[in-house]
CSV table of C-alpha atoms in Angstrom, one decimal:
chain,number,residue,atom,x,y,z
C,1,MET,CA,7.7,20.3,14.2
C,2,ASN,CA,4.8,21.8,16.1
C,3,ASP,CA,2.4,19.2,14.7
C,4,VAL,CA,4.7,16.3,15.8
C,5,LEU,CA,5.1,17.8,19.3
C,6,GLU,CA,1.3,18.4,19.6
C,7,ARG,CA,0.5,14.8,18.6
C,8,LEU,CA,3.0,13.5,21.1
C,9,ARG,CA,1.7,15.7,23.8
C,10,THR,CA,-1.8,14.4,23.2
C,11,GLU,CA,-0.5,10.8,23.3
C,12,ALA,CA,1.4,11.6,26.6
C,13,GLY,CA,-1.8,12.7,28.3
C,14,GLN,CA,-1.0,14.1,31.7
C,15,SER,CA,2.4,12.4,32.0
C,16,PRO,CA,5.1,14.6,33.4
C,17,LEU,CA,7.6,12.7,31.3
C,18,TYR,CA,6.5,14.7,28.3
C,19,GLY,CA,7.7,18.0,29.8
C,20,GLU,CA,10.9,16.3,31.1
C,21,LEU,CA,11.8,15.0,27.7
C,22,LEU,CA,10.9,18.3,26.1
C,23,ALA,CA,13.4,20.1,28.4
C,24,ALA,CA,16.1,17.3,28.4
C,25,ASP,CA,19.6,17.7,27.0
C,26,SER,CA,21.0,15.4,24.4
C,27,ASP,CA,22.6,13.0,26.8
C,28,ALA,CA,19.4,12.6,28.8
C,29,LEU,CA,17.4,12.0,25.6
C,30,ALA,CA,19.9,9.4,24.4
C,31,ALA,CA,19.7,7.7,27.8
C,32,SER,CA,16.0,7.6,27.6
C,33,LEU,CA,16.2,5.7,24.3
C,34,THR,CA,17.7,2.7,26.1
C,35,SER,CA,15.6,3.0,29.2
C,36,ALA,CA,13.3,0.0,29.9
C,37,GLY,CA,9.5,0.5,30.0
C,38,LEU,CA,9.2,3.9,28.2
C,39,PRO,CA,6.0,4.3,26.1
C,40,LEU,CA,6.4,4.6,22.4
C,41,TRP,CA,5.5,8.3,22.4
C,42,ALA,CA,8.4,9.0,24.8
C,43,ARG,CA,10.9,7.1,22.6
C,44,GLU,CA,9.6,8.9,19.6
C,45,LEU,CA,10.0,12.3,21.2
C,46,ALA,CA,13.5,11.6,22.3
C,47,ALA,CA,14.6,10.2,18.9
C,48,TYR,CA,12.8,13.1,17.1
C,49,ARG,CA,14.5,15.8,19.2
C,50,LEU,CA,17.9,14.1,18.9
C,51,GLY,CA,17.5,13.7,15.1
C,52,LEU,CA,16.6,17.3,14.5
C,53,SER,CA,19.7,18.3,16.5
C,54,GLY,CA,21.9,16.1,14.4
C,55,ASP,CA,22.8,13.6,17.1
C,56,ARG,CA,23.5,10.3,15.4
C,57,ARG,CA,22.5,8.3,18.5
C,58,ALA,CA,18.9,8.8,17.1
C,59,PHE,CA,19.6,6.9,13.9
C,60,GLU,CA,18.5,3.4,14.9
C,61,PRO,CA,15.3,4.4,16.8
C,62,LEU,CA,14.3,6.7,13.9
C,63,VAL,CA,14.8,4.0,11.3
C,64,LEU,CA,12.5,1.8,13.4
C,65,LEU,CA,9.9,4.5,13.5
C,66,LEU,CA,10.3,5.1,9.7
C,67,ASN,CA,9.0,1.5,9.4
C,68,HIS,CA,6.1,1.9,11.8
C,69,ARG,CA,2.5,1.3,10.8
C,70,ASP,CA,1.3,4.7,12.0
C,71,PRO,CA,1.8,7.2,9.1
C,72,PRO,CA,2.4,10.3,11.4
C,73,ARG,CA,5.2,8.4,13.2
C,74,CYS,CA,6.8,7.5,9.8
C,75,ALA,CA,6.5,11.1,8.6
C,76,ALA,CA,8.1,12.5,11.8
C,77,ALA,CA,10.9,9.9,11.6
C,78,ALA,CA,11.6,10.8,8.0
C,79,GLU,CA,11.7,14.5,8.9
C,80,ALA,CA,14.2,13.8,11.7
C,81,LEU,CA,16.3,11.5,9.6
C,82,ALA,CA,16.6,14.1,6.8
C,83,ALA,CA,17.8,16.6,9.4
C,84,LEU,CA,20.1,14.1,11.0
C,85,GLY,CA,22.5,13.9,8.0
C,86,ASP,CA,23.7,10.4,8.8
C,87,PRO,CA,25.3,8.7,5.7
C,88,ARG,CA,23.5,5.4,6.6
C,89,THR,CA,20.1,7.0,6.1
C,90,ALA,CA,19.7,6.5,2.4
C,91,ARG,CA,20.7,2.8,2.6
C,92,ALA,CA,18.2,2.2,5.4
C,93,ALA,CA,15.4,4.1,3.5
C,94,ALA,CA,16.3,2.1,0.4
C,95,ALA,CA,15.9,-1.2,2.3
C,96,LEU,CA,12.5,-0.2,3.6
C,97,ALA,CA,11.3,1.1,0.2
C,98,THR,CA,12.2,-2.1,-1.6
C,99,ASN,CA,10.9,-4.6,1.1
C,100,THR,CA,8.0,-6.3,-0.7
C,101,LEU,CA,6.5,-7.4,2.6
C,102,ARG,CA,6.3,-3.8,3.9
C,103,THR,CA,5.1,-2.0,0.7
C,104,ALA,CA,2.1,-0.6,2.6
C,105,TYR,CA,4.5,1.3,4.8
C,106,ALA,CA,7.0,2.4,2.1
C,107,LEU,CA,5.5,5.9,1.4
C,108,GLN,CA,7.8,7.8,3.8
C,109,PRO,CA,10.9,5.9,2.9
C,110,VAL,CA,10.3,6.7,-0.8
C,111,ARG,CA,9.7,10.4,0.1
C,112,LEU,CA,12.8,10.4,2.2
C,113,LEU,CA,14.9,9.0,-0.6
C,114,THR,CA,13.7,11.9,-2.8
C,115,THR,CA,14.6,14.4,-0.2
C,116,LEU,CA,18.1,12.9,0.3
C,117,ARG,CA,18.9,12.8,-3.4
C,118,ALA,CA,21.4,10.0,-2.6
C,119,PRO,CA,23.1,7.9,-5.4
C,120,GLU,CA,20.7,5.1,-4.6
C,121,SER,CA,17.6,7.2,-4.6
C,122,ALA,CA,16.6,7.1,-8.3
C,123,PRO,CA,17.4,3.3,-8.8
C,124,VAL,CA,15.4,2.4,-5.7
C,125,LEU,CA,12.4,4.6,-6.7
C,126,MET,CA,12.6,3.0,-10.2
C,127,ALA,CA,12.7,-0.5,-8.8
C,128,THR,CA,9.8,0.2,-6.5
C,129,LEU,CA,7.7,1.8,-9.1
C,130,SER,CA,8.4,-0.9,-11.6
C,131,ARG,CA,7.0,-3.5,-9.1
C,132,LEU,CA,4.0,-1.3,-8.4
C,133,LEU,CA,2.9,-0.8,-12.1
C,134,SER,CA,1.1,-4.2,-12.2
C,135,PRO,CA,-2.6,-4.1,-12.7
C,136,HIS,CA,-4.8,-3.8,-9.6
C,137,GLU,CA,-1.8,-2.8,-7.4
C,138,PRO,CA,-3.3,-1.5,-4.1
C,139,TYR,CA,-0.3,0.7,-3.2
C,140,TRP,CA,-0.9,3.4,-5.7
C,141,ARG,CA,0.0,6.1,-3.2
C,142,VAL,CA,3.5,4.6,-2.9
C,143,ALA,CA,3.7,4.4,-6.7
C,144,LEU,CA,2.6,8.1,-7.0
C,145,ALA,CA,5.4,9.1,-4.5
C,146,CYS,CA,7.9,7.2,-6.7
C,147,VAL,CA,6.6,9.0,-9.8
C,148,GLU,CA,6.8,12.4,-8.1
C,149,GLY,CA,10.2,11.5,-6.6
C,150,LEU,CA,11.6,10.5,-10.0
C,151,GLY,CA,10.4,13.8,-11.5
C,152,ALA,CA,12.1,15.7,-8.6
C,153,LEU,CA,15.3,13.8,-9.1
C,154,GLY,CA,15.2,14.4,-12.9
C,155,ASP,CA,17.1,11.2,-13.7
C,156,PRO,CA,16.8,10.4,-17.4
C,157,ARG,CA,17.1,6.6,-16.7
C,158,ALA,CA,13.4,6.9,-15.5
C,159,ARG,CA,12.1,7.9,-18.9
C,160,GLU,CA,10.8,4.5,-20.0
C,161,LEU,CA,9.3,3.7,-16.6
C,162,LEU,CA,7.5,7.1,-16.3
C,163,THR,CA,6.2,6.6,-19.8
C,164,ARG,CA,4.7,3.3,-18.7
C,165,ALA,CA,3.3,5.0,-15.6
C,166,GLN,CA,1.3,7.4,-17.9
C,167,SER,CA,-1.1,4.5,-18.7
C,168,HIS,CA,-2.2,4.2,-15.1
C,169,PRO,CA,-5.1,6.5,-14.3
C,170,ARG,CA,-4.0,7.5,-10.8
C,171,LEU,CA,-0.4,8.2,-12.0
C,172,ALA,CA,-0.9,9.7,-15.5
C,173,VAL,CA,-0.9,13.4,-14.7
C,174,SER,CA,2.1,13.1,-12.3
C,175,ALA,CA,4.0,10.9,-14.7
C,176,THR,CA,3.6,13.4,-17.5
C,177,ALA,CA,4.8,16.2,-15.2
C,178,ALA,CA,7.7,14.0,-14.1
C,179,LEU,CA,8.7,13.3,-17.7
C,180,ARG,CA,9.0,17.1,-18.3
C,181,GLU,CA,11.5,17.3,-15.4
C,182,LEU,CA,13.9,14.8,-16.8
C,183,ARG,CA,17.3,16.1,-18.1
């Protein structure tokens, strides 16, 4: 949490809005999410704080941030979404993880699915990994997160796919470890 707040404080510069949002109650934070003209860091701070407190008004802004180009924003959104406990989270993360046009930004949705351990987690990780096992795939970090996630989930349906992943140099060690974790 401190890393996220420090990054946002740095982005805010000398803006007094940072302190105001840091001290704001849930209703003020939620109102700021619909205010016109707020910078991205302010919206992220409001959504992050609401998400950590379990306020479901943060759901949509956090999902948008989970799909952002900036990895630290995605990671903060994933952390807040995991804390939020909204039943829609797994479905949203699954949609982002399987979007072939946004594979470069799928790392945090994949990790979030692993954290959530939802019914759709293993099937989505399997589908995403299967797509990423083609030769010369540039998104090996997403594939690695899928491999690690499948190991953490321990779903035996992933056995064949993890066995295939062992033939990929960047995935081999993790795939072997993941296979040991299957039930």
